[in-house]
PDB file of C-alpha atoms in Angstrom:
ATOM      1  CA  UNK F   1     125.834  85.267 121.464  1.00  0.00           C
ATOM      2  CA  UNK F   2     128.462  87.980 120.844  1.00  0.00           C
ATOM      3  CA  UNK F   3     126.013  89.997 118.750  1.00  0.00           C
ATOM      4  CA  UNK F   4     123.301  90.571 121.360  1.00  0.00           C
ATOM      5  CA  UNK F   5     122.943  94.194 122.504  1.00  0.00           C
ATOM      6  CA  UNK F   6     120.631  95.880 125.002  1.00  0.00           C
ATOM      7  CA  UNK F   7     120.199  99.521 125.949  1.00  0.00           C
ATOM      8  CA  UNK F   8     118.891 100.889 129.225  1.00  0.00           C
ATOM      9  CA  UNK F   9     119.123 103.801 131.658  1.00  0.00           C
ATOM     10  CA  UNK F  10     121.032 104.002 134.930  1.00  0.00           C
ATOM     11  CA  UNK F  11     118.698 103.813 137.920  1.00  0.00           C
ATOM     12  CA  UNK F  12     121.017 105.169 140.599  1.00  0.00           C
ATOM     13  CA  UNK F  13     124.254 107.037 141.239  1.00  0.00           C
ATOM     14  CA  UNK F  14     125.508 110.432 140.101  1.00  0.00           C
ATOM     15  CA  UNK F  15     124.604 109.694 136.471  1.00  0.00           C
ATOM     16  CA  UNK F  16     121.096 108.426 137.203  1.00  0.00           C
ATOM     17  CA  UNK F  17     118.898 108.326 134.115  1.00  0.00           C
ATOM     18  CA  UNK F  18     121.693 108.387 131.544  1.00  0.00           C
ATOM     19  CA  UNK F  19     121.695 105.915 128.663  1.00  0.00           C
ATOM     20  CA  UNK F  20     123.896 102.831 128.695  1.00  0.00           C
ATOM     21  CA  UNK F  21     124.620 100.136 126.088  1.00  0.00           C
ATOM     22  CA  UNK F  22     125.506  96.527 126.961  1.00  0.00           C
ATOM     23  CA  UNK F  23     126.748  93.574 124.902  1.00  0.00           C
ATOM     24  CA  UNK F  24     126.426  89.868 125.644  1.00  0.00           C
ATOM     25  CA  UNK F  25     129.845  88.289 125.160  1.00  0.00           C
ATOM     26  CA  UNK F  26     130.710  84.756 126.233  1.00  0.00           C
ATOM     27  CA  UNK F  27     127.709  84.481 128.530  1.00  0.00           C
ATOM     28  CA  UNK F  28     128.381  87.764 130.369  1.00  0.00           C
ATOM     29  CA  UNK F  29     126.985  91.235 129.837  1.00  0.00           C
ATOM     30  CA  UNK F  30     129.576  93.990 129.487  1.00  0.00           C
ATOM     31  CA  UNK F  31     129.126  97.748 129.381  1.00  0.00           C
ATOM     32  CA  UNK F  32     129.947  99.102 125.912  1.00  0.00           C
ATOM     33  CA  UNK F  33     132.161 102.159 126.166  1.00  0.00           C
ATOM     34  CA  UNK F  34     130.643 105.259 124.595  1.00  0.00           C
ATOM     35  CA  UNK F  35     133.101 107.639 122.915  1.00  0.00           C
ATOM     36  CA  UNK F  36     133.619 110.881 124.800  1.00  0.00           C
ATOM     37  CA  UNK F  37     130.989 111.879 127.265  1.00  0.00           C
ATOM     38  CA  UNK F  38     127.482 112.039 125.834  1.00  0.00           C
ATOM     39  CA  UNK F  39     124.766 112.774 128.342  1.00  0.00           C
ATOM     40  CA  UNK F  40     121.258 111.747 127.479  1.00  0.00           C
ATOM     41  CA  UNK F  41     118.285 109.659 128.492  1.00  0.00           C
ATOM     42  CA  UNK F  42     116.517 109.015 125.202  1.00  0.00           C
ATOM     43  CA  UNK F  43     118.212 106.231 123.278  1.00  0.00           C
ATOM     44  CA  UNK F  44     117.563 104.091 120.192  1.00  0.00           C
ATOM     45  CA  UNK F  45     119.443 101.020 118.965  1.00  0.00           C
ATOM     46  CA  UNK F  46     119.339  99.935 115.310  1.00  0.00           C
ATOM     47  CA  UNK F  47     121.370  97.958 112.785  1.00  0.00           C
ATOM     48  CA  UNK F  48     122.761  94.495 112.191  1.00  0.00           C
ATOM     49  CA  UNK F  49     125.855  92.665 113.481  1.00  0.00           C
ATOM     50  CA  UNK F  50     128.920  94.514 112.277  1.00  0.00           C
ATOM     51  CA  UNK F  51     126.931  97.633 111.358  1.00  0.00           C
ATOM     52  CA  UNK F  52     125.390  98.957 114.567  1.00  0.00           C
ATOM     53  CA  UNK F  53     123.987 102.407 115.325  1.00  0.00           C
ATOM     54  CA  UNK F  54     123.261 103.795 118.799  1.00  0.00           C
ATOM     55  CA  UNK F  55     121.570 107.146 119.237  1.00  0.00           C
ATOM     56  CA  UNK F  56     121.647 109.087 122.516  1.00  0.00           C
ATOM     57  CA  UNK F  57     119.585 112.276 122.382  1.00  0.00           C
ATOM     58  CA  UNK F  58     121.428 114.517 119.852  1.00  0.00           C
ATOM     59  CA  UNK F  59     124.245 112.114 118.901  1.00  0.00           C
ATOM     60  CA  UNK F  60     124.339 109.168 116.472  1.00  0.00           C
ATOM     61  CA  UNK F  61     127.179 106.697 117.051  1.00  0.00           C
ATOM     62  CA  UNK F  62     128.257 103.953 114.655  1.00  0.00           C
ATOM     63  CA  UNK F  63     130.127 100.686 115.243  1.00  0.00           C
ATOM     64  CA  UNK F  64     131.484  98.600 112.351  1.00  0.00           C
ATOM     65  CA  UNK F  65     133.338  96.222 114.625  1.00  0.00           C
ATOM     66  CA  UNK F  66     135.910  98.672 115.973  1.00  0.00           C
ATOM     67  CA  UNK F  67     133.857 100.340 118.684  1.00  0.00           C
ATOM     68  CA  UNK F  68     131.347 103.169 118.691  1.00  0.00           C
ATOM     69  CA  UNK F  69     132.297 106.545 117.274  1.00  0.00           C
ATOM     70  CA  UNK F  70     130.114 109.641 116.766  1.00  0.00           C
ATOM     71  CA  UNK F  71     129.083 110.182 113.144  1.00  0.00           C
ATOM     72  CA  UNK F  72     126.432 112.882 113.484  1.00  0.00           C
ATOM     73  CA  UNK F  73     125.471 115.475 116.104  1.00  0.00           C
ATOM     74  CA  UNK F  74     122.143 117.279 115.756  1.00  0.00           C
ATOM     75  CA  UNK F  75     122.129 121.092 115.846  1.00  0.00           C
ATOM     76  CA  UNK F  76     121.910 122.497 119.351  1.00  0.00           C
ATOM     77  CA  UNK F  77     118.495 124.035 118.770  1.00  0.00           C
ATOM     78  CA  UNK F  78     116.927 120.636 118.067  1.00  0.00           C
ATOM     79  CA  UNK F  79     115.241 118.982 121.035  1.00  0.00           C
ATOM     80  CA  UNK F  80     116.244 115.414 121.870  1.00  0.00           C
ATOM     81  CA  UNK F  81     113.989 112.658 120.526  1.00  0.00           C
ATOM     82  CA  UNK F  82     113.918 108.959 119.792  1.00  0.00           C
ATOM     83  CA  UNK F  83     113.588 107.410 116.329  1.00  0.00           C
ATOM     84  CA  UNK F  84     116.318 105.710 114.298  1.00  0.00           C
ATOM     85  CA  UNK F  85     115.557 103.506 111.282  1.00  0.00           C
ATOM     86  CA  UNK F  86     118.115 101.124 109.748  1.00  0.00           C
ATOM     87  CA  UNK F  87     117.147 100.317 106.165  1.00  0.00           C
ATOM     88  CA  UNK F  88     120.443  99.029 104.780  1.00  0.00           C
ATOM     89  CA  UNK F  89     124.186  99.590 104.990  1.00  0.00           C
ATOM     90  CA  UNK F  90     123.623 102.591 102.715  1.00  0.00           C
ATOM     91  CA  UNK F  91     120.646 104.193 104.429  1.00  0.00           C
ATOM     92  CA  UNK F  92     119.949 105.106 108.056  1.00  0.00           C
ATOM     93  CA  UNK F  93     117.189 107.581 108.845  1.00  0.00           C
ATOM     94  CA  UNK F  94     116.609 109.567 112.017  1.00  0.00           C
ATOM     95  CA  UNK F  95     113.610 111.477 113.336  1.00  0.00           C
ATOM     96  CA  UNK F  96     113.655 114.879 115.010  1.00  0.00           C
ATOM     97  CA  UNK F  97     110.813 116.181 117.177  1.00  0.00           C
ATOM     98  CA  UNK F  98     109.824 118.797 114.604  1.00  0.00           C
ATOM     99  CA  UNK F  99     109.363 116.129 111.975  1.00  0.00           C
ATOM    100  CA  UNK F 100     112.629 116.494 110.070  1.00  0.00           C
ATOM    101  CA  UNK F 101     114.479 113.382 108.943  1.00  0.00           C
ATOM    102  CA  UNK F 102     118.226 112.992 108.827  1.00  0.00           C
ATOM    103  CA  UNK F 103     119.508 110.538 106.249  1.00  0.00           C
ATOM    104  CA  UNK F 104     122.833 108.733 106.160  1.00  0.00           C
ATOM    105  CA  UNK F 105     123.851 107.493 102.724  1.00  0.00           C
ATOM    106  CA  UNK F 106     127.390 106.100 102.701  1.00  0.00           C
ATOM    107  CA  UNK F 107     128.432 108.377 105.540  1.00  0.00           C
ATOM    108  CA  UNK F 108     126.796 111.582 104.306  1.00  0.00           C
ATOM    109  CA  UNK F 109     124.152 113.245 106.465  1.00  0.00           C
ATOM    110  CA  UNK F 110     121.677 115.836 105.316  1.00  0.00           C
ATOM    111  CA  UNK F 111     118.280 117.120 106.354  1.00  0.00           C
ATOM    112  CA  UNK F 112     115.011 117.395 104.486  1.00  0.00           C
ATOM    113  CA  UNK F 113     111.754 118.767 105.908  1.00  0.00           C
ATOM    114  CA  UNK F 114     108.704 116.692 106.648  1.00  0.00           C
ATOM    115  CA  UNK F 115     106.287 119.442 105.530  1.00  0.00           C
ATOM    116  CA  UNK F 116     103.787 118.256 108.140  1.00  0.00           C
ATOM    117  CA  UNK F 117     103.297 119.282 111.769  1.00  0.00           C
ATOM    118  CA  UNK F 118     104.818 116.787 114.221  1.00  0.00           C
ATOM    119  CA  UNK F 119     106.020 116.935 117.811  1.00  0.00           C
ATOM    120  CA  UNK F 120     107.299 114.606 120.522  1.00  0.00           C
ATOM    121  CA  UNK F 121     108.425 111.861 118.151  1.00  0.00           C
ATOM    122  CA  UNK F 122     108.924 108.705 120.222  1.00  0.00           C
ATOM    123  CA  UNK F 123     109.834 106.051 117.663  1.00  0.00           C
ATOM    124  CA  UNK F 124     110.115 105.340 113.940  1.00  0.00           C
ATOM    125  CA  UNK F 125     110.183 102.344 111.609  1.00  0.00           C
ATOM    126  CA  UNK F 126     110.658 101.996 107.883  1.00  0.00           C
ATOM    127  CA  UNK F 127     111.210  99.673 104.953  1.00  0.00           C
ATOM    128  CA  UNK F 128     112.311  99.902 101.333  1.00  0.00           C
ATOM    129  CA  UNK F 129     110.818  98.111  98.341  1.00  0.00           C
ATOM    130  CA  UNK F 130     112.699  96.233  95.631  1.00  0.00           C
ATOM    131  CA  UNK F 131     113.400  99.510  93.796  1.00  0.00           C
ATOM    132  CA  UNK F 132     114.785 101.147  96.946  1.00  0.00           C
ATOM    133  CA  UNK F 133     111.872 103.537  97.573  1.00  0.00           C
ATOM    134  CA  UNK F 134     111.295 104.088 101.299  1.00  0.00           C
ATOM    135  CA  UNK F 135     108.127 103.904 103.366  1.00  0.00           C
ATOM    136  CA  UNK F 136     108.696 105.458 106.793  1.00  0.00           C
ATOM    137  CA  UNK F 137     106.426 105.636 109.850  1.00  0.00           C
ATOM    138  CA  UNK F 138     106.824 107.757 112.973  1.00  0.00           C
ATOM    139  CA  UNK F 139     104.734 107.957 116.148  1.00  0.00           C
ATOM    140  CA  UNK F 140     104.320 110.666 118.746  1.00  0.00           C
ATOM    141  CA  UNK F 141     101.889 113.418 119.631  1.00  0.00           C
ATOM    142  CA  UNK F 142     101.198 116.806 118.126  1.00  0.00           C
ATOM    143  CA  UNK F 143     100.622 120.159 119.794  1.00  0.00           C
ATOM    144  CA  UNK F 144      97.079 119.152 120.770  1.00  0.00           C
ATOM    145  CA  UNK F 145      98.386 116.160 122.791  1.00  0.00           C
ATOM    146  CA  UNK F 146      95.057 114.406 122.377  1.00  0.00           C
ATOM    147  CA  UNK F 147      96.524 110.957 121.964  1.00  0.00           C
ATOM    148  CA  UNK F 148      98.958 108.986 119.837  1.00  0.00           C
ATOM    149  CA  UNK F 149      99.509 110.102 116.247  1.00  0.00           C
ATOM    150  CA  UNK F 150     101.127 108.109 113.443  1.00  0.00           C
ATOM    151  CA  UNK F 151     102.726 109.787 110.421  1.00  0.00           C
ATOM    152  CA  UNK F 152     103.746 108.119 107.163  1.00  0.00           C
ATOM    153  CA  UNK F 153     106.285 109.104 104.515  1.00  0.00           C
ATOM    154  CA  UNK F 154     106.141 107.554 101.017  1.00  0.00           C
ATOM    155  CA  UNK F 155     109.172 108.190  98.835  1.00  0.00           C
ATOM    156  CA  UNK F 156     108.180 108.926  95.240  1.00  0.00           C
ATOM    157  CA  UNK F 157     111.660 108.172  93.902  1.00  0.00           C
ATOM    158  CA  UNK F 158     114.963 106.991  95.312  1.00  0.00           C
ATOM    159  CA  UNK F 159     115.941 110.590  96.040  1.00  0.00           C
ATOM    160  CA  UNK F 160     114.346 111.255  99.474  1.00  0.00           C
ATOM    161  CA  UNK F 161     111.528 113.199  97.838  1.00  0.00           C
ATOM    162  CA  UNK F 162     108.038 112.141  98.759  1.00  0.00           C
ATOM    163  CA  UNK F 163     104.808 112.786 100.605  1.00  0.00           C
ATOM    164  CA  UNK F 164     104.065 112.876 104.347  1.00  0.00           C
ATOM    165  CA  UNK F 165     100.553 112.030 105.522  1.00  0.00           C
ATOM    166  CA  UNK F 166      98.666 111.321 108.737  1.00  0.00           C
ATOM    167  CA  UNK F 167      98.388 107.547 109.007  1.00  0.00           C
ATOM    168  CA  UNK F 168      96.429 107.815 112.271  1.00  0.00           C
ATOM    169  CA  UNK F 169      95.573 111.033 114.054  1.00  0.00           C
ATOM    170  CA  UNK F 170      94.562 111.619 117.660  1.00  0.00           C
ATOM    171  CA  UNK F 171      93.910 107.981 118.482  1.00  0.00           C
ATOM    172  CA  UNK F 172      91.884 108.756 121.611  1.00  0.00           C
ATOM    173  CA  UNK F 173      88.493 110.077 122.600  1.00  0.00           C
ATOM    174  CA  UNK F 174      85.016 109.260 121.338  1.00  0.00           C
ATOM    175  CA  UNK F 175      84.948 106.875 118.424  1.00  0.00           C
ATOM    176  CA  UNK F 176      88.705 106.200 118.429  1.00  0.00           C
ATOM    177  CA  UNK F 177      90.930 103.740 120.306  1.00  0.00           C
ATOM    178  CA  UNK F 178      92.134 105.213 123.594  1.00  0.00           C
ATOM    179  CA  UNK F 179      95.856 104.781 122.947  1.00  0.00           C
ATOM    180  CA  UNK F 180      97.179 107.491 125.240  1.00  0.00           C
ATOM    181  CA  UNK F 181     100.795 108.554 124.839  1.00  0.00           C
ATOM    182  CA  UNK F 182     102.901 106.984 122.088  1.00  0.00           C
ATOM    183  CA  UNK F 183     105.571 104.439 123.008  1.00  0.00           C
ATOM    184  CA  UNK F 184     107.078 102.206 120.305  1.00  0.00           C
ATOM    185  CA  UNK F 185     106.504 100.688 116.879  1.00  0.00           C
ATOM    186  CA  UNK F 186     107.717  97.863 114.607  1.00  0.00           C
ATOM    187  CA  UNK F 187     106.588  96.419 111.309  1.00  0.00           C
ATOM    188  CA  UNK F 188     107.039  93.322 109.171  1.00  0.00           C
ATOM    189  CA  UNK F 189     105.879  95.278 106.100  1.00  0.00           C
ATOM    190  CA  UNK F 190     104.309  98.600 105.219  1.00  0.00           C
ATOM    191  CA  UNK F 191     100.891  96.953 105.628  1.00  0.00           C
ATOM    192  CA  UNK F 192     101.764  94.962 108.767  1.00  0.00           C
ATOM    193  CA  UNK F 193     102.597  97.466 111.504  1.00  0.00           C
ATOM    194  CA  UNK F 194     102.370  97.355 115.309  1.00  0.00           C
ATOM    195  CA  UNK F 195     102.321 100.408 117.605  1.00  0.00           C
ATOM    196  CA  UNK F 196     102.099 100.668 121.376  1.00  0.00           C
ATOM    197  CA  UNK F 197     100.815 103.378 123.677  1.00  0.00           C
ATOM    198  CA  UNK F 198     100.116 103.800 127.374  1.00  0.00           C
ATOM    199  CA  UNK F 199      97.127 105.127 129.307  1.00  0.00           C
ATOM    200  CA  UNK F 200      97.753 105.661 133.021  1.00  0.00           C
ATOM    201  CA  UNK F 201     100.900 103.478 132.718  1.00  0.00           C
ATOM    202  CA  UNK F 202      98.900 100.617 131.180  1.00  0.00           C
ATOM    203  CA  UNK F 203     100.025  99.326 127.776  1.00  0.00           C
ATOM    204  CA  UNK F 204      97.895  99.260 124.631  1.00  0.00           C
ATOM    205  CA  UNK F 205      98.743  97.672 121.259  1.00  0.00           C
ATOM    206  CA  UNK F 206      97.325  98.414 117.788  1.00  0.00           C
ATOM    207  CA  UNK F 207      97.842  96.628 114.472  1.00  0.00           C
ATOM    208  CA  UNK F 208      97.710  98.287 111.033  1.00  0.00           C
ATOM    209  CA  UNK F 209      96.897  96.023 108.050  1.00  0.00           C
ATOM    210  CA  UNK F 210      97.235  98.693 105.379  1.00  0.00           C
ATOM    211  CA  UNK F 211      93.622  99.814 105.675  1.00  0.00           C
ATOM    212  CA  UNK F 212      92.598 100.112 109.321  1.00  0.00           C
ATOM    213  CA  UNK F 213      94.003 100.197 112.873  1.00  0.00           C
ATOM    214  CA  UNK F 214      92.756  97.432 115.168  1.00  0.00           C
ATOM    215  CA  UNK F 215      93.360  97.245 118.943  1.00  0.00           C
ATOM    216  CA  UNK F 216      94.800  93.915 120.104  1.00  0.00           C
ATOM    217  CA  UNK F 217      93.567  92.339 123.328  1.00  0.00           C
ATOM    218  CA  UNK F 218      96.448  91.654 125.710  1.00  0.00           C
ATOM    219  CA  UNK F 219      96.356  88.519 127.905  1.00  0.00           C
ATOM    220  CA  UNK F 220      96.347  90.494 131.143  1.00  0.00           C
ATOM    221  CA  UNK F 221      97.667  93.702 132.679  1.00  0.00           C
ATOM    222  CA  UNK F 222     101.368  94.275 132.003  1.00  0.00           C
ATOM    223  CA  UNK F 223     102.027  97.996 132.404  1.00  0.00           C
ATOM    224  CA  UNK F 224     103.813 100.031 129.741  1.00  0.00           C
ATOM    225  CA  UNK F 225     105.287  98.183 126.733  1.00  0.00           C
ATOM    226  CA  UNK F 226     108.853  99.250 125.986  1.00  0.00           C
ATOM    227  CA  UNK F 227     109.935  97.022 123.109  1.00  0.00           C
ATOM    228  CA  UNK F 228     108.444  95.564 119.928  1.00  0.00           C
ATOM    229  CA  UNK F 229     110.084  93.154 117.491  1.00  0.00           C
ATOM    230  CA  UNK F 230     109.125  90.210 115.330  1.00  0.00           C
ATOM    231  CA  UNK F 231     109.589  88.338 112.073  1.00  0.00           C
ATOM    232  CA  UNK F 232     108.026  88.100 108.619  1.00  0.00           C
ATOM    233  CA  UNK F 233     106.073  84.968 109.591  1.00  0.00           C
ATOM    234  CA  UNK F 234     103.676  87.022 111.722  1.00  0.00           C
ATOM    235  CA  UNK F 235     105.201  86.406 115.158  1.00  0.00           C
ATOM    236  CA  UNK F 236     105.608  89.611 117.191  1.00  0.00           C
ATOM    237  CA  UNK F 237     107.144  90.021 120.646  1.00  0.00           C
ATOM    238  CA  UNK F 238     106.364  92.795 123.138  1.00  0.00           C
ATOM    239  CA  UNK F 239     108.538  93.439 126.202  1.00  0.00           C
ATOM    240  CA  UNK F 240     106.864  95.051 129.199  1.00  0.00           C
ATOM    241  CA  UNK F 241     107.887  97.332 132.035  1.00  0.00           C
ATOM    242  CA  UNK F 242     107.460  94.392 134.395  1.00  0.00           C
ATOM    243  CA  UNK F 243     110.175  92.483 132.552  1.00  0.00           C
ATOM    244  CA  UNK F 244     107.794  90.065 130.844  1.00  0.00           C
ATOM    245  CA  UNK F 245     107.398  89.047 127.186  1.00  0.00           C
ATOM    246  CA  UNK F 246     104.130  88.847 125.258  1.00  0.00           C
ATOM    247  CA  UNK F 247     104.019  86.717 122.107  1.00  0.00           C
ATOM    248  CA  UNK F 248     101.462  87.526 119.405  1.00  0.00           C
ATOM    249  CA  UNK F 249     100.880  85.333 116.351  1.00  0.00           C
ATOM    250  CA  UNK F 250      99.112  87.080 113.496  1.00  0.00           C
ATOM    251  CA  UNK F 251      96.225  84.995 112.115  1.00  0.00           C
ATOM    252  CA  UNK F 252      97.062  83.474 108.748  1.00  0.00           C
ATOM    253  CA  UNK F 253      94.030  84.028 106.535  1.00  0.00           C
ATOM    254  CA  UNK F 254      93.400  81.763 103.568  1.00  0.00           C
ATOM    255  CA  UNK F 255      94.442  83.023 100.118  1.00  0.00           C
ATOM    256  CA  UNK F 256      91.829  84.375  97.699  1.00  0.00           C
ATOM    257  CA  UNK F 257      91.588  81.959  94.774  1.00  0.00           C
ATOM    258  CA  UNK F 258      88.401  83.367  93.195  1.00  0.00           C
ATOM    259  CA  UNK F 259      90.441  84.758  90.278  1.00  0.00           C
ATOM    260  CA  UNK F 260      92.826  81.840  89.879  1.00  0.00           C
ATOM    261  CA  UNK F 261      93.630  80.866  86.295  1.00  0.00           C
ATOM    262  CA  UNK F 262      96.244  78.546  84.748  1.00  0.00           C
ATOM    263  CA  UNK F 263      99.163  80.063  82.877  1.00  0.00           C
ATOM    264  CA  UNK F 264      98.288  78.012  79.771  1.00  0.00           C
ATOM    265  CA  UNK F 265      94.761  77.446  78.464  1.00  0.00           C
ATOM    266  CA  UNK F 266      95.307  73.933  77.122  1.00  0.00           C
ATOM    267  CA  UNK F 267      97.867  71.152  76.664  1.00  0.00           C
ATOM    268  CA  UNK F 268      98.433  70.470  72.970  1.00  0.00           C
ATOM    269  CA  UNK F 269      99.553  68.549  70.958  1.00  0.00           C
ATOM    270  CA  UNK F 270      99.408  65.157  72.734  1.00  0.00           C
ATOM    271  CA  UNK F 271     103.112  64.348  72.333  1.00  0.00           C
ATOM    272  CA  UNK F 272     103.936  62.979  75.838  1.00  0.00           C
ATOM    273  CA  UNK F 273     106.023  66.066  76.746  1.00  0.00           C
ATOM    274  CA  UNK F 274     105.766  67.677  80.193  1.00  0.00           C
ATOM    275  CA  UNK F 275     104.537  71.287  80.158  1.00  0.00           C
ATOM    276  CA  UNK F 276     105.002  73.625  83.179  1.00  0.00           C
ATOM    277  CA  UNK F 277     101.722  75.115  84.387  1.00  0.00           C
ATOM    278  CA  UNK F 278     101.545  77.952  86.939  1.00  0.00           C
ATOM    279  CA  UNK F 279      98.529  79.220  88.847  1.00  0.00           C
ATOM    280  CA  UNK F 280      97.957  82.948  88.318  1.00  0.00           C
ATOM    281  CA  UNK F 281      95.667  85.478  89.989  1.00  0.00           C
ATOM    282  CA  UNK F 282      95.950  84.179  93.553  1.00  0.00           C
ATOM    283  CA  UNK F 283      96.146  86.851  96.293  1.00  0.00           C
ATOM    284  CA  UNK F 284      97.219  86.340  99.905  1.00  0.00           C
ATOM    285  CA  UNK F 285      96.037  88.853 102.567  1.00  0.00           C
ATOM    286  CA  UNK F 286      99.316  88.578 104.512  1.00  0.00           C
ATOM    287  CA  UNK F 287     101.517  88.506 101.434  1.00  0.00           C
ATOM    288  CA  UNK F 288     103.343  85.358 102.566  1.00  0.00           C
TER     289      UNK F 288
END
């Protein structure tokens, strides 16, 4: 219970709208002291117990069990944005509204361009494969503001070099899901991604399976959706502006066994010895 954190904004007083961080400790919520005085309304929380990052507008703060301390401050000419991705203890990535990504590798920050037009980044999520190569997603709108856009970065080597592409552009209007403004995103894998948007303060959810974006039908009207999280078993939780939780369980499709073959073609000679046999060529749509 000591490792539960929540971030919010003040709703009243002289510092109305400013970001605050709270920690559950011994059954009570306590305000986590921020170092110095960092004003800001846009905030993102990422990390694991003992290695926590909290971003407020231009500032990234880090807590390794001794309290938050600032570790990176964006240049003054960069507009404030959300988007902070925790990949491992060696890699934290941050989005800027112009599409640049800041990377933290063992305490070193640097910037590399996205080489694609972005604006109003609202959230980001990423993952790394077994070789350490990163797949990163970001959501927001572009200069046309015609609906939610999703951008994807695929690292071609473990050196922060790669390719940006439009994973979903202008998701509104005729022939496209009416997603409205971008809100939040979370994924269980690069081909199992959830994004939320809002149209006239009403929440919308879309799922990406690696090939197509599909709108999910919500069990009622809940207003804007402000949080998304889940697990690798296909259970995803959405928190709403009304203070309610929505639970979604991804359907578990049957594996494809049409190309299944044994790992050995025959058992020979007949000498009463046990021989291990594996089934090869089976594919699972969810990868689990």
